[in-house]
Coordinates of C-alpha atoms in Angstrom, one line a residue:
X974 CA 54.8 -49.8 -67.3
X975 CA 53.7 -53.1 -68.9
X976 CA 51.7 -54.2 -66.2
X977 CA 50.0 -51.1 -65.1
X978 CA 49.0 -50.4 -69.3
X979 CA 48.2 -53.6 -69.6
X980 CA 45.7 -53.4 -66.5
X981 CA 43.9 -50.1 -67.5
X982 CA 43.3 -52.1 -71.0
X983 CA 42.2 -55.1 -69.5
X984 CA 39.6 -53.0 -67.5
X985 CA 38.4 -51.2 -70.6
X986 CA 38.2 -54.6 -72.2
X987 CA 36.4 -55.7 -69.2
X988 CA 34.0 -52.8 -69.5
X989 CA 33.4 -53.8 -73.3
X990 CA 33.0 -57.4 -72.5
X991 CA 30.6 -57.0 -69.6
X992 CA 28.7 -55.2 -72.7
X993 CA 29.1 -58.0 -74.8
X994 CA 28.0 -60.4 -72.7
X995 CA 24.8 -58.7 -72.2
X996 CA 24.5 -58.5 -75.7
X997 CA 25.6 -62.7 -76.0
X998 CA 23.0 -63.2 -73.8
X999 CA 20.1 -61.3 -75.8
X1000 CA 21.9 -62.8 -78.8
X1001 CA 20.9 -66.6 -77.1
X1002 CA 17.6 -65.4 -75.8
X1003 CA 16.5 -63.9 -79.3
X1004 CA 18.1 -66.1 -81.7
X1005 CA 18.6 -69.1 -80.2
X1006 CA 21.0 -71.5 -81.9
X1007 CA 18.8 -72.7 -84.7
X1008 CA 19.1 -71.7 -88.4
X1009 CA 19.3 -68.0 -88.6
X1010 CA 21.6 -67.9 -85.4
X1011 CA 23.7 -70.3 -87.7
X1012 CA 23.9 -68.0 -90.9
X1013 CA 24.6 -65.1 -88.5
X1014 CA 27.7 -66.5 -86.8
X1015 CA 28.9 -67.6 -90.0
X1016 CA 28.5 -64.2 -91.7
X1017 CA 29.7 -62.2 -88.5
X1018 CA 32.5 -64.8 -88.0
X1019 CA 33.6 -64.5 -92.0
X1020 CA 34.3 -60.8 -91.4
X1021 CA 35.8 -61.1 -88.2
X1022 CA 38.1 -63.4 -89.5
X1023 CA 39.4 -60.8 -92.1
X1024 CA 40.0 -58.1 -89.5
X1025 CA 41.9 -60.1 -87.7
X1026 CA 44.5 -61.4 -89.9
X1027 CA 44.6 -58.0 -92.4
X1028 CA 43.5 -54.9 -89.7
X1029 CA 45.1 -56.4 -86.3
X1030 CA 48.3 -59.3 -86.6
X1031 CA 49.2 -58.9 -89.8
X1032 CA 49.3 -54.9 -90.1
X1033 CA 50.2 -54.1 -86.3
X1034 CA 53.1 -56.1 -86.5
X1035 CA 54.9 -54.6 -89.7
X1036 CA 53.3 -51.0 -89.1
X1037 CA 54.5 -50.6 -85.2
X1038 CA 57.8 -51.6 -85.0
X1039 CA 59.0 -49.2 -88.0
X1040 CA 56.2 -46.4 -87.0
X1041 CA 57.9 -46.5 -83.3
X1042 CA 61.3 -46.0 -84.2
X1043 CA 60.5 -42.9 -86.5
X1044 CA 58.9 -41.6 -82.6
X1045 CA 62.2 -42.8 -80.5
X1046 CA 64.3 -40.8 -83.0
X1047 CA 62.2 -37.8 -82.9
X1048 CA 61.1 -37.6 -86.5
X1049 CA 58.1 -36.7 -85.9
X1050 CA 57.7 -35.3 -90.1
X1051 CA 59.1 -38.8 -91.6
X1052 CA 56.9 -40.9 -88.7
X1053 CA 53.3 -39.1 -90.5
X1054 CA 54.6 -39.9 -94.2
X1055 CA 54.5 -43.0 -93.5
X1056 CA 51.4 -43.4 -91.5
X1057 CA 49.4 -41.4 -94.1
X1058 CA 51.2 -43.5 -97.3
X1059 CA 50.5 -47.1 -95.2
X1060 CA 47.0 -45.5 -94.7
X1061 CA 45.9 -44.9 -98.3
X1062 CA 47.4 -48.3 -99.2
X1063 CA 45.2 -50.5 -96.7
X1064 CA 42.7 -48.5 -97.8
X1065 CA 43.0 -49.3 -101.7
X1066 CA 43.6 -53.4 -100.6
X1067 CA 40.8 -53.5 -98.3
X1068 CA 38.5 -51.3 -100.6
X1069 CA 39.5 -53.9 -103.1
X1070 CA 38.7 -56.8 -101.2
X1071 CA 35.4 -55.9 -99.6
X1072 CA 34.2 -55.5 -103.7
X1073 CA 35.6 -58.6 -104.5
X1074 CA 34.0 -60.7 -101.9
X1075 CA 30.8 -58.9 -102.2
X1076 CA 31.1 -59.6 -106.1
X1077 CA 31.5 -63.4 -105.0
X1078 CA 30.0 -64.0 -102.0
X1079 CA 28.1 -66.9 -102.7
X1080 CA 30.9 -69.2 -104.1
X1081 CA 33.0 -68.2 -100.9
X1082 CA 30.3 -69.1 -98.5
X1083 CA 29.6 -72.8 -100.7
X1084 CA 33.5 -73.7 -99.3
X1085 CA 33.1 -72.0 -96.2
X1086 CA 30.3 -73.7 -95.0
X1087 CA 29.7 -77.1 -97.3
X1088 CA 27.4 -78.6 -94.6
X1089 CA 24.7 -75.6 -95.6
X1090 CA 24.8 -76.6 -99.3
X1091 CA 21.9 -79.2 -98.8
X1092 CA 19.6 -76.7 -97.8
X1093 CA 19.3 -73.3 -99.7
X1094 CA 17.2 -71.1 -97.5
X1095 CA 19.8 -71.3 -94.8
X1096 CA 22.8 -70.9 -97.2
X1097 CA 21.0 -68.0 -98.8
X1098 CA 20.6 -66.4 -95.4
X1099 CA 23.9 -66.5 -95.0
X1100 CA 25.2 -65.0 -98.2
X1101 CA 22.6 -62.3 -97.5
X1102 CA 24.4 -61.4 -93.8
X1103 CA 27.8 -61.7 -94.9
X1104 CA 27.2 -59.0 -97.8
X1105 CA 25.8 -57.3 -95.3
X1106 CA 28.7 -57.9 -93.0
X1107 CA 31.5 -57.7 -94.4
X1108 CA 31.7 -53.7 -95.9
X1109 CA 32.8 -53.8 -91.5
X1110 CA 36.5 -54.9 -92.4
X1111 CA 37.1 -51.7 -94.6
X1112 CA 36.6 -49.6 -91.1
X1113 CA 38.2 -51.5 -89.3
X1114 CA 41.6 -51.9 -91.3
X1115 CA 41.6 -47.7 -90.9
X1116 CA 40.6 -47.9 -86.7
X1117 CA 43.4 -50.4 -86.9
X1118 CA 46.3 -48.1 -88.5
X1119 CA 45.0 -45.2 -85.6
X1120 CA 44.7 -47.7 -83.0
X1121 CA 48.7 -48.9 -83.8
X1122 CA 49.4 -44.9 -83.4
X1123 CA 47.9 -44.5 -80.4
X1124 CA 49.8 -47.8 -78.8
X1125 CA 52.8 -46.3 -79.7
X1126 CA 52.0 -43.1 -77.8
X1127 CA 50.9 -45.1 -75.2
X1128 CA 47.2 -44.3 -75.1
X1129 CA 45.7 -47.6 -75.1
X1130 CA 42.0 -46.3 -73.9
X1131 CA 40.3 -45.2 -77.3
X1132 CA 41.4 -48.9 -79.2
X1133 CA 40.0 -50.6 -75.8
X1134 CA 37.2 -49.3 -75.1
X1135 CA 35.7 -49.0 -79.1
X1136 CA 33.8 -52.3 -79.1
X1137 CA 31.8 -50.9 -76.6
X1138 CA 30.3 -48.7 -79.7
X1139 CA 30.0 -52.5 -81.9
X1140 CA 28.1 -54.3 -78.4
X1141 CA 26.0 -51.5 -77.6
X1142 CA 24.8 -50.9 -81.8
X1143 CA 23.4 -54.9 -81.3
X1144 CA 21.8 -54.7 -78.5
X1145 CA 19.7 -51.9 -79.8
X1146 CA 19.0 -54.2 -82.7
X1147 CA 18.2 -57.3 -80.5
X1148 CA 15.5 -55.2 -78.4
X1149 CA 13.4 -54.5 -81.0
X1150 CA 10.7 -55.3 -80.7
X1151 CA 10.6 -57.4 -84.2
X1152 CA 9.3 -61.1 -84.6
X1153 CA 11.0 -62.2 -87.8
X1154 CA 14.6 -63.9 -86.6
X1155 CA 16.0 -63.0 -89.5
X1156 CA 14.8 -59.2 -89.8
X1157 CA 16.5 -59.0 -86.4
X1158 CA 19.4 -60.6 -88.1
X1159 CA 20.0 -58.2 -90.7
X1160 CA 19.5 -55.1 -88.8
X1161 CA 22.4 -56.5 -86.6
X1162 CA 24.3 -56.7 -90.0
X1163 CA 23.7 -53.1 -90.8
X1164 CA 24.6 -52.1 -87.5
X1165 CA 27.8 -54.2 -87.1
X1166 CA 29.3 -51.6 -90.2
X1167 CA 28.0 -48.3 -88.7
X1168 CA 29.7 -48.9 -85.4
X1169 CA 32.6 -49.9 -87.7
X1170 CA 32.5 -46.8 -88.7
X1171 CA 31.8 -44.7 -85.4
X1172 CA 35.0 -46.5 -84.0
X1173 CA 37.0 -45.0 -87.0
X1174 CA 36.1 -41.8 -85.3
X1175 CA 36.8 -42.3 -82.1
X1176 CA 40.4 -43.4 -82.5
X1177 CA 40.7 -41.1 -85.5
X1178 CA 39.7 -38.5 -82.9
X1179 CA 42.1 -39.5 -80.3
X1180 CA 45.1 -39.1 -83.2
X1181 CA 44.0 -35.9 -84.0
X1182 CA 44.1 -34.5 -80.4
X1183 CA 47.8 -35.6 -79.8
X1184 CA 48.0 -33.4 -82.7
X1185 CA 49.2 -36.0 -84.8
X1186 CA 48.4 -35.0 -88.7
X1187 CA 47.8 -37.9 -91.3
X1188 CA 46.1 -38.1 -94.5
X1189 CA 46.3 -39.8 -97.6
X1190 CA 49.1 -39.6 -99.8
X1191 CA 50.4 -41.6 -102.8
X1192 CA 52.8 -44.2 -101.4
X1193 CA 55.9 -44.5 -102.3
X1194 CA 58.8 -47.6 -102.6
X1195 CA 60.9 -45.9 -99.4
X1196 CA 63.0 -48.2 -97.3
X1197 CA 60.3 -47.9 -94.7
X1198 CA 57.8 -48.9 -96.9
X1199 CA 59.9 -52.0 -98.2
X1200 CA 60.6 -53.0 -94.6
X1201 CA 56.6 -52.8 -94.2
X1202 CA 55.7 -55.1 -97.6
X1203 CA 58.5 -57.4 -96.5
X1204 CA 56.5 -58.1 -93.3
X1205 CA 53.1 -57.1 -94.0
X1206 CA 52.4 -59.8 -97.0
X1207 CA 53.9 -62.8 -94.7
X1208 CA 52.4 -61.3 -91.5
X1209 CA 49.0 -61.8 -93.6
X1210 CA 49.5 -65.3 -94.8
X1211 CA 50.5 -66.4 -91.0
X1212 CA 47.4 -64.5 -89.7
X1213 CA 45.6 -66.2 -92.0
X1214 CA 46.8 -69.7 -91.1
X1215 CA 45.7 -69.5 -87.8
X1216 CA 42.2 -68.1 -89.2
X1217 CA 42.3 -70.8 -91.8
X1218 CA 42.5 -72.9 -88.8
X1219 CA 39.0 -71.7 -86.9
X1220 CA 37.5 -72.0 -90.1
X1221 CA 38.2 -75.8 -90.8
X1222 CA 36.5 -76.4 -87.3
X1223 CA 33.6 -74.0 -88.3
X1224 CA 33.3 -75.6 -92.0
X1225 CA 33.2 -78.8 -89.8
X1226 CA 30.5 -77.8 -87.7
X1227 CA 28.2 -77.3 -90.4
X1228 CA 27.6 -80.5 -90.5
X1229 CA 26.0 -80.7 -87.5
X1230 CA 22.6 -79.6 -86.5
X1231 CA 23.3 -76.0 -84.5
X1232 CA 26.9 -76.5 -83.8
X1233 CA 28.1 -73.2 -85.7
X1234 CA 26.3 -71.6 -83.1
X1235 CA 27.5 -73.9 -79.9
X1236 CA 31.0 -73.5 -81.1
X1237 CA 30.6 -69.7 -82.0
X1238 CA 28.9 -69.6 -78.0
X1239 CA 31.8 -71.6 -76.4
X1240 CA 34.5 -69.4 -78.2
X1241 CA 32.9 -66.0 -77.2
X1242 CA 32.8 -67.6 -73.4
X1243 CA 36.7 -68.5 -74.3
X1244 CA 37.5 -65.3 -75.8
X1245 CA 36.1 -63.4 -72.5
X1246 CA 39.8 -64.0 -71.0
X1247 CA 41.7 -64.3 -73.9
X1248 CA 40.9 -60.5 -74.5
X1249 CA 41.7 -59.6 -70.8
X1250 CA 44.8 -61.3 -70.4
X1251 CA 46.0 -61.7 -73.7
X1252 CA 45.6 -59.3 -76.0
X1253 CA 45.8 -56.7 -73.5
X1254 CA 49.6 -57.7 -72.7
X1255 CA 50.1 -58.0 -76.6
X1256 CA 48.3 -55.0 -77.5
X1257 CA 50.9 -53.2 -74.8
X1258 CA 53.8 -55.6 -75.6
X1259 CA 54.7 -54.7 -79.1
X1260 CA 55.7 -51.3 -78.9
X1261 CA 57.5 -52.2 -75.9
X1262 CA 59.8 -54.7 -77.6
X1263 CA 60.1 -52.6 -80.7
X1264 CA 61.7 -49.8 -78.7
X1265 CA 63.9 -52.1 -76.2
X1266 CA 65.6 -53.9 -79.1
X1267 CA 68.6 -53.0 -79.0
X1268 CA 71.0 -54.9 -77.0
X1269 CA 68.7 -55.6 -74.1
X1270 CA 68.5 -59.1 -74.7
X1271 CA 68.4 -60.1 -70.7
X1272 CA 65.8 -57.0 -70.1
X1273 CA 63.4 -58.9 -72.9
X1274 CA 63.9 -62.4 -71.5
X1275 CA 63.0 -61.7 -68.1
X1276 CA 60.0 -59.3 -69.2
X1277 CA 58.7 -62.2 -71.2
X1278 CA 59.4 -64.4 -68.6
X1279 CA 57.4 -62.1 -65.8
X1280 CA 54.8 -61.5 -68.2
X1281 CA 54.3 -64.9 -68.7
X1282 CA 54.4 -65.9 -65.1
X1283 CA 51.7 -63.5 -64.2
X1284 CA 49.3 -64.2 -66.9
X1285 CA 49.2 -67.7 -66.3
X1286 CA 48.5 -66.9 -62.1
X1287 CA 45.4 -65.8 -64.0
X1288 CA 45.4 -68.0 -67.0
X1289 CA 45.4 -72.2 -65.4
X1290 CA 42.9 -71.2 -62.5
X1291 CA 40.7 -70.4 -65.3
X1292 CA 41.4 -73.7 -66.8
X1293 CA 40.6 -75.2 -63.9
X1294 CA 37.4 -74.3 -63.0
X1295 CA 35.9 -73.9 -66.7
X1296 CA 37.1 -77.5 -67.4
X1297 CA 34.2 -78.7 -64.6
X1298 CA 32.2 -76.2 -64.4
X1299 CA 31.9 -75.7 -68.1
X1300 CA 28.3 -76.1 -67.9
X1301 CA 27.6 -74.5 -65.0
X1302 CA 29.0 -71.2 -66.6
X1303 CA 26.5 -71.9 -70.2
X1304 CA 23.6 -72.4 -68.3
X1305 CA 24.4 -69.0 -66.0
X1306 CA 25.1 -66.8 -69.5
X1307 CA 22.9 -68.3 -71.7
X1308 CA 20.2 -70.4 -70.9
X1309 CA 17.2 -68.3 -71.4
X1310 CA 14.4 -67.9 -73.9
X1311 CA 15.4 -69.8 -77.2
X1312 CA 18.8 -71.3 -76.1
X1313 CA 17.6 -74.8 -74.6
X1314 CA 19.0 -76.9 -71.6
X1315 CA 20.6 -79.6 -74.4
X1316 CA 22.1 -76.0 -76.5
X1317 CA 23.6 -75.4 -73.0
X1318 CA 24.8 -79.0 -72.5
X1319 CA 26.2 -79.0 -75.7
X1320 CA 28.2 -75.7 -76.0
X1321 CA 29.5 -76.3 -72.0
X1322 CA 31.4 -79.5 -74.1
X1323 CA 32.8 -77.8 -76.3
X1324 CA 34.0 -75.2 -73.6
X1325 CA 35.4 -77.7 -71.4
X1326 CA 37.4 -79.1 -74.1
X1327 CA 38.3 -75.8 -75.7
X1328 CA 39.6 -74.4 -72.5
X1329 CA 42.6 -76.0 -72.6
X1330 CA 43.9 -74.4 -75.4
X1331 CA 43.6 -70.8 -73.2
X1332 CA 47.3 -71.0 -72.2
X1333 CA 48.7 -71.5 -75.8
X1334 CA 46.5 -68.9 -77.0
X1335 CA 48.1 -66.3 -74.1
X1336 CA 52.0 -67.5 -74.9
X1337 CA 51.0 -67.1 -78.1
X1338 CA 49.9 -63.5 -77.4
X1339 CA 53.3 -62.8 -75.9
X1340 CA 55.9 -64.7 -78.1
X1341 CA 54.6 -63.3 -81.4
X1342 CA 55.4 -59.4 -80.7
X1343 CA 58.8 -61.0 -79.9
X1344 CA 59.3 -62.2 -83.5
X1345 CA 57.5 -59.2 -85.1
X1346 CA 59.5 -56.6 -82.8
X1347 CA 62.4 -57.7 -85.1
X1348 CA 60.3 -58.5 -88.7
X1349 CA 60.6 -61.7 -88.4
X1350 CA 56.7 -63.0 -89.5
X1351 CA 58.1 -65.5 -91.1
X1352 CA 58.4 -68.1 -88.1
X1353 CA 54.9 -67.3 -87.0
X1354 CA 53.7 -67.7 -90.2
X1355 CA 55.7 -71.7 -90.4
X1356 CA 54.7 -72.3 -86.8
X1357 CA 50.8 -71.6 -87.8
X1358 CA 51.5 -73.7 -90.9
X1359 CA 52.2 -76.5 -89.4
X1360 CA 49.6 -76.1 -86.3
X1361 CA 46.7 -76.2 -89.3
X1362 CA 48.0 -79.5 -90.5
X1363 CA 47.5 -81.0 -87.4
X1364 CA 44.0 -79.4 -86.6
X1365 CA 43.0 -80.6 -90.2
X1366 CA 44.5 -84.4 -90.4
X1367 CA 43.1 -84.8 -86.9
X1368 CA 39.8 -83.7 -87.6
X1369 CA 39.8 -86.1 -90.8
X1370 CA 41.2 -88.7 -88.7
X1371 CA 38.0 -88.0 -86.5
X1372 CA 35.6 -87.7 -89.3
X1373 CA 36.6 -91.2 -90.9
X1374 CA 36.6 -93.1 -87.4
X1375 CA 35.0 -91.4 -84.7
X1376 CA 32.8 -88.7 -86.2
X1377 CA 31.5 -86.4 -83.1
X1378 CA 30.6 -83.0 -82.5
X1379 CA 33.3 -82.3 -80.4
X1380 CA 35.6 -83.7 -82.2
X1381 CA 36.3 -80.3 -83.8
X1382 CA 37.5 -78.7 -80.4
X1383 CA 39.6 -81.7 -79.4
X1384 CA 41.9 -81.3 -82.9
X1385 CA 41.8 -77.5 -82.4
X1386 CA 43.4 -77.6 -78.8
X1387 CA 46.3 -80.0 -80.3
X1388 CA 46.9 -77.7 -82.9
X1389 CA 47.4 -74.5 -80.3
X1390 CA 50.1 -76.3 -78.4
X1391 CA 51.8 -77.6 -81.7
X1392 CA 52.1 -73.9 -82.4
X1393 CA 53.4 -72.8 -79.4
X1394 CA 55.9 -75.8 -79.1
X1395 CA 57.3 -74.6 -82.2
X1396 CA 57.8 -70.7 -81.0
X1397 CA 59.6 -71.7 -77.9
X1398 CA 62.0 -73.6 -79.7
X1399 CA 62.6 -71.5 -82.5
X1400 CA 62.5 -68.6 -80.0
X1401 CA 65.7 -70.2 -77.9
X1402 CA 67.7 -71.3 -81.1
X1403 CA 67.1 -67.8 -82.6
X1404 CA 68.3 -65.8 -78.7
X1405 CA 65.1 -64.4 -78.7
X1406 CA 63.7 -65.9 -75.6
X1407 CA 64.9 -68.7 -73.4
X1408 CA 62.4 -70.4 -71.2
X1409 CA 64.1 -72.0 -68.0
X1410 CA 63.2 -73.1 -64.4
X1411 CA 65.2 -69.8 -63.7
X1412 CA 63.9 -67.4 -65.1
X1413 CA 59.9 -69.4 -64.6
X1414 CA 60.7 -70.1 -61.2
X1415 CA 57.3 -69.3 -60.3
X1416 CA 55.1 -71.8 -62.9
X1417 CA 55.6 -74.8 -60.6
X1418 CA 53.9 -73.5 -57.7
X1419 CA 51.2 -72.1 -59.8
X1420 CA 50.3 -75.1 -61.5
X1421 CA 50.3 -76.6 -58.2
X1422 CA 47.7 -74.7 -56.8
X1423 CA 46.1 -74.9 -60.0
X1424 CA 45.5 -78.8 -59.8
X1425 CA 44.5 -78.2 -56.1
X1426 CA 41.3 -75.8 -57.2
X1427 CA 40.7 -78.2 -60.5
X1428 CA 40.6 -81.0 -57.9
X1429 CA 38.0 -78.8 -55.4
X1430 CA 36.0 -77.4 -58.6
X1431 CA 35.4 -81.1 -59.8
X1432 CA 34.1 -81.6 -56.0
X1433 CA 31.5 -78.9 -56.4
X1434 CA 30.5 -79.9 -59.6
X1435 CA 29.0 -82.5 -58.2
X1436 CA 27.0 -80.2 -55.6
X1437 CA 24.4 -77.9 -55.6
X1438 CA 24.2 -75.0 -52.9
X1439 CA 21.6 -73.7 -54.5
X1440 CA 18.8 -74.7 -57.2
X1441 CA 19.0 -71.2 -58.3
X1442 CA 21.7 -70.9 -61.0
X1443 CA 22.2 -67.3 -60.5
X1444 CA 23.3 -68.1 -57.7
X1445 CA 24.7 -71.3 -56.9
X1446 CA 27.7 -70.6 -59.6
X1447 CA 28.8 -67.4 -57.8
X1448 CA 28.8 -69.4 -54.4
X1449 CA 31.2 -71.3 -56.0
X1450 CA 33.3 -69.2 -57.8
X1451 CA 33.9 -67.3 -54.6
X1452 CA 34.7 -70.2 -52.5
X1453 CA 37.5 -71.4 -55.2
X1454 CA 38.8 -67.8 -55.6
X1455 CA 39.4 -67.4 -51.9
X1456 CA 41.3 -71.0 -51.6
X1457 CA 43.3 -70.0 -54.9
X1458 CA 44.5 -67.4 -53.4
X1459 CA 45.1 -67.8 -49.9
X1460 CA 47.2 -70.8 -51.6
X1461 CA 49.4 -68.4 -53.7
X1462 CA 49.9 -66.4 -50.3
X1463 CA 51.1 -69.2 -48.4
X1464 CA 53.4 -70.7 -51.4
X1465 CA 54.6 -67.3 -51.3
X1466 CA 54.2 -67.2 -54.8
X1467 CA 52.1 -63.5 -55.2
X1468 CA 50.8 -61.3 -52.8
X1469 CA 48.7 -58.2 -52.8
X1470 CA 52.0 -55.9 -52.7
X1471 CA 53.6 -57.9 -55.9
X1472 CA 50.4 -56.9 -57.6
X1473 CA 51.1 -53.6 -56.4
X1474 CA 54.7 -53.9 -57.8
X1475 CA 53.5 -55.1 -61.2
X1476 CA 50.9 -52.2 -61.6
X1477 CA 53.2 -49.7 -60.7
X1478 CA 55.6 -51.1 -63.4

């Protein structure tokens, strides 16, 4: 069941990200990565960062697992009390912090972005968009609290496919046909909180036609509640560390001419399969281990250990290719209108480097529903903790003795395998996953075959089929594809009937 649910969400996500890569593009060819493509990332990014620690990690993982177990034991009555009390309280803290931000917008975006302060057009841009922005976390904390309903019910389609509504509001923004950069900019802004709000009703919709009936209601100190403020509050501060983290490399990159805009390009190019493979297995994953948790300790391991197996068959080829091709894959997405040859050059860097922290990102995606399945955000929360340390003494290290653009993506890859280090082994002394050669037989092989198509991608990196870039990249892609995996087929490692297998599961 894992697989298959996890498939139909990653081709819903694939849907919304074909989307919003249309829109990325039109984003480049529009805006450009000069000033006002700056301020926008930075407000966009600023509210994004919210919703992700407050409306998706931190609240799924203490809502779900108690939500789920009212479901398994048929209490149906106690299971909407506490979705409707949990509702009216993100509501009030989100409500609260959307006015409080607004209220000081400009001192937050002064320490957010301290390479901006030394010119005041461009850091008044940006306060502008992120007041405009930000109202956008208030939706989506409510979409999130429907959207952990539906997982539980298993109806993953609604949650997947509602960024479709955000990409398709900005591209209607970025074809108008408007001359002022930051007009443009600002009608994006507006539009980013009304799809906000249109995906509210879509999953709100879904809830209501498995006849599921929540509203709001005064909440109240039960034991399901205390179990939900007992994870909730850490969940958020370890969200937030790793948050804190992507913003120490995007305060950095202020102080660079255009790179909040080549790192905000290189992460949405990095994101593309992070939301396929990753948070499509976590999204599915959590419920999963919040219902199995009882005695099924061997179940869990080998379920993490398959799951992990198969997403990085999908996961190092990636690594591979991106890591030489990084530019190849810029210049195909972006390079058009105002996004130069040296933007391209640039932002492909930053990929290349950034690409190696895909895998840690993915294990992360699976090991932390395994601590949250039994309210345990604390290690998370240490493990993220200490992985910010490192991104931020390395980056000062680089600052004070080898001050470069990239430096930034270099300290944040270190970081993302600190973090997962610290899972796995905190994960086998607590019996909550143990990672052998046994139960990973498979890894070997596929990072052998992995090395073979990084060795063959370098190779055609240094070719051209074609001079058209359209496609000359394609060409390639399809040649390493097919030699990937006629590989796995002949190390036996997966073949189209274990894919069958998996999906079927």
């Amino acid at each position: 069941m894992v697989f298959r649910k996890s498939v139909i969400v990653s081709l819903l996500t694939l849907l919304s990200r074909v989307f919003g890569y249309v829109r990325e593009i039109m984003m480049a060819v529009v805006l450009g990565a000069g000033e006002v493509a700056n301020a926008f990332h930075l407000a966009f990014r600023f509210a994004n960062v919210f919703r992700s620690f407050l409306a998706e990690g931190a609240f799924t993982a203490s809502f779900v697992p108690v939500y789920s177990k009212h479901i398994a034991k048929d209490d149906v009555k106690g299971a909407n009390i506490y979705a409707s009390q949990t509702l009216t309280m993100l509501c009030v803290i989100s409500l609260i912090l959307v006015i409080v931000a607004e209220i000081f917008m400009p001192q937050i975006i002064y320490l957010l972005a301290p390479g901006f302060t030394d010119d005041k057009e461009l850091l008044d841009k940006a306060i502008i968009l992120a007041r405009i922005n930000f109202p956008y976390l208030f939706f989506m904390c409510i979409s999130a609290l429907f959207g952990g309903i539906l997982g539980v019910f298993n109806s993953f389609s609604a949650v997947a496919i509602s960024p479709l509504i955000l990409n398709i509001m900005m591209m209607i923004a970025l074809g108008m046909p408007i001359s002022s950069k930051f007009d443009i900019a600002k009608i994006l802004s507006v539009l980013i909180v009304i799809s906000g709000a249109m995906q509210v009703v879509l999953v709100w919709y879904q809830v209501k036609k498995l006849k599921i009936k929540i509203k709001f209601a005064r909440p109240k100190y039960t034991q399901d509640m205390k179990i939900f403020m007992k994870t909730f509050f850490p969940g958020v501060l370890s969200s937030s560390v790793t948050q804190i983290n992507l913003w120490v490399s995007t305060a950095l990159a202020t102080f660079y001419d255009g790179l909040v805009s080549h790192l905000y390009y290189a992460d949405r190019v990095l994101q593309f399969p992070l939301a396929l493979i990753g948070a499509s297995v976590s999204v599915v994953l959590l419920p999963v281990f919040s219902k199995m948790e009882a005695g099924k300790d061997d179940k869990i391991n080998n379920l993490i250990s398959q799951t992990i197996e198969v997403t990085m068959f999908m996961t190092l080829p990636i690594l591979a290719v991106v890591t030489f091709l990084n530019k190849d894959f810029i210049s195909f997405m972006f390079e058009y209108g105002a996004f130069s040859d040296h933007d391209a050059y640039r932002t492909g860097l930053l990929l290349g480097i950034m690409i190696f922290a895909l895998p840690a990102y993915i294990i992360n995606k699976i090991l932390t529903p395994r601590f949250f399945s039994v309210h345990d955000t604390k290690t998370p929360f240490i493990a993220a903790l200490i992985a910010m340390l490192f991104n931020l003494l390395i980056n000062i290290a680089f600052l004070k003795y080898y001050s470069h653009f990239w430096s930034v993506s270099v300290a944040t890859v270190i970081s993302s395998w600190v973090n997962i280090i610290i899972l796995l082994a905190v994960a086998n002394k607590k019996n909550l996953y143990r990672a052998t050669l046994v139960n990973l037989q498979k890894l070997p092989k596929i990072i052998f075959i992995s090395l073979i198509t990084a060795i063959l991608s370098y190779y055609l990196s240094t070719h051209e089929f074609i001079s058209l870039k359209q496609i000359d990249l394609p060409i390639k892609l399809l040649i390493l594809i097919a030699i990937y995996l006629g590989l796995s087929s002949m190390l036996r490692i997966y073949k189209l009937q274990d894919l069958r297998k998996y999906l079927k599961k």
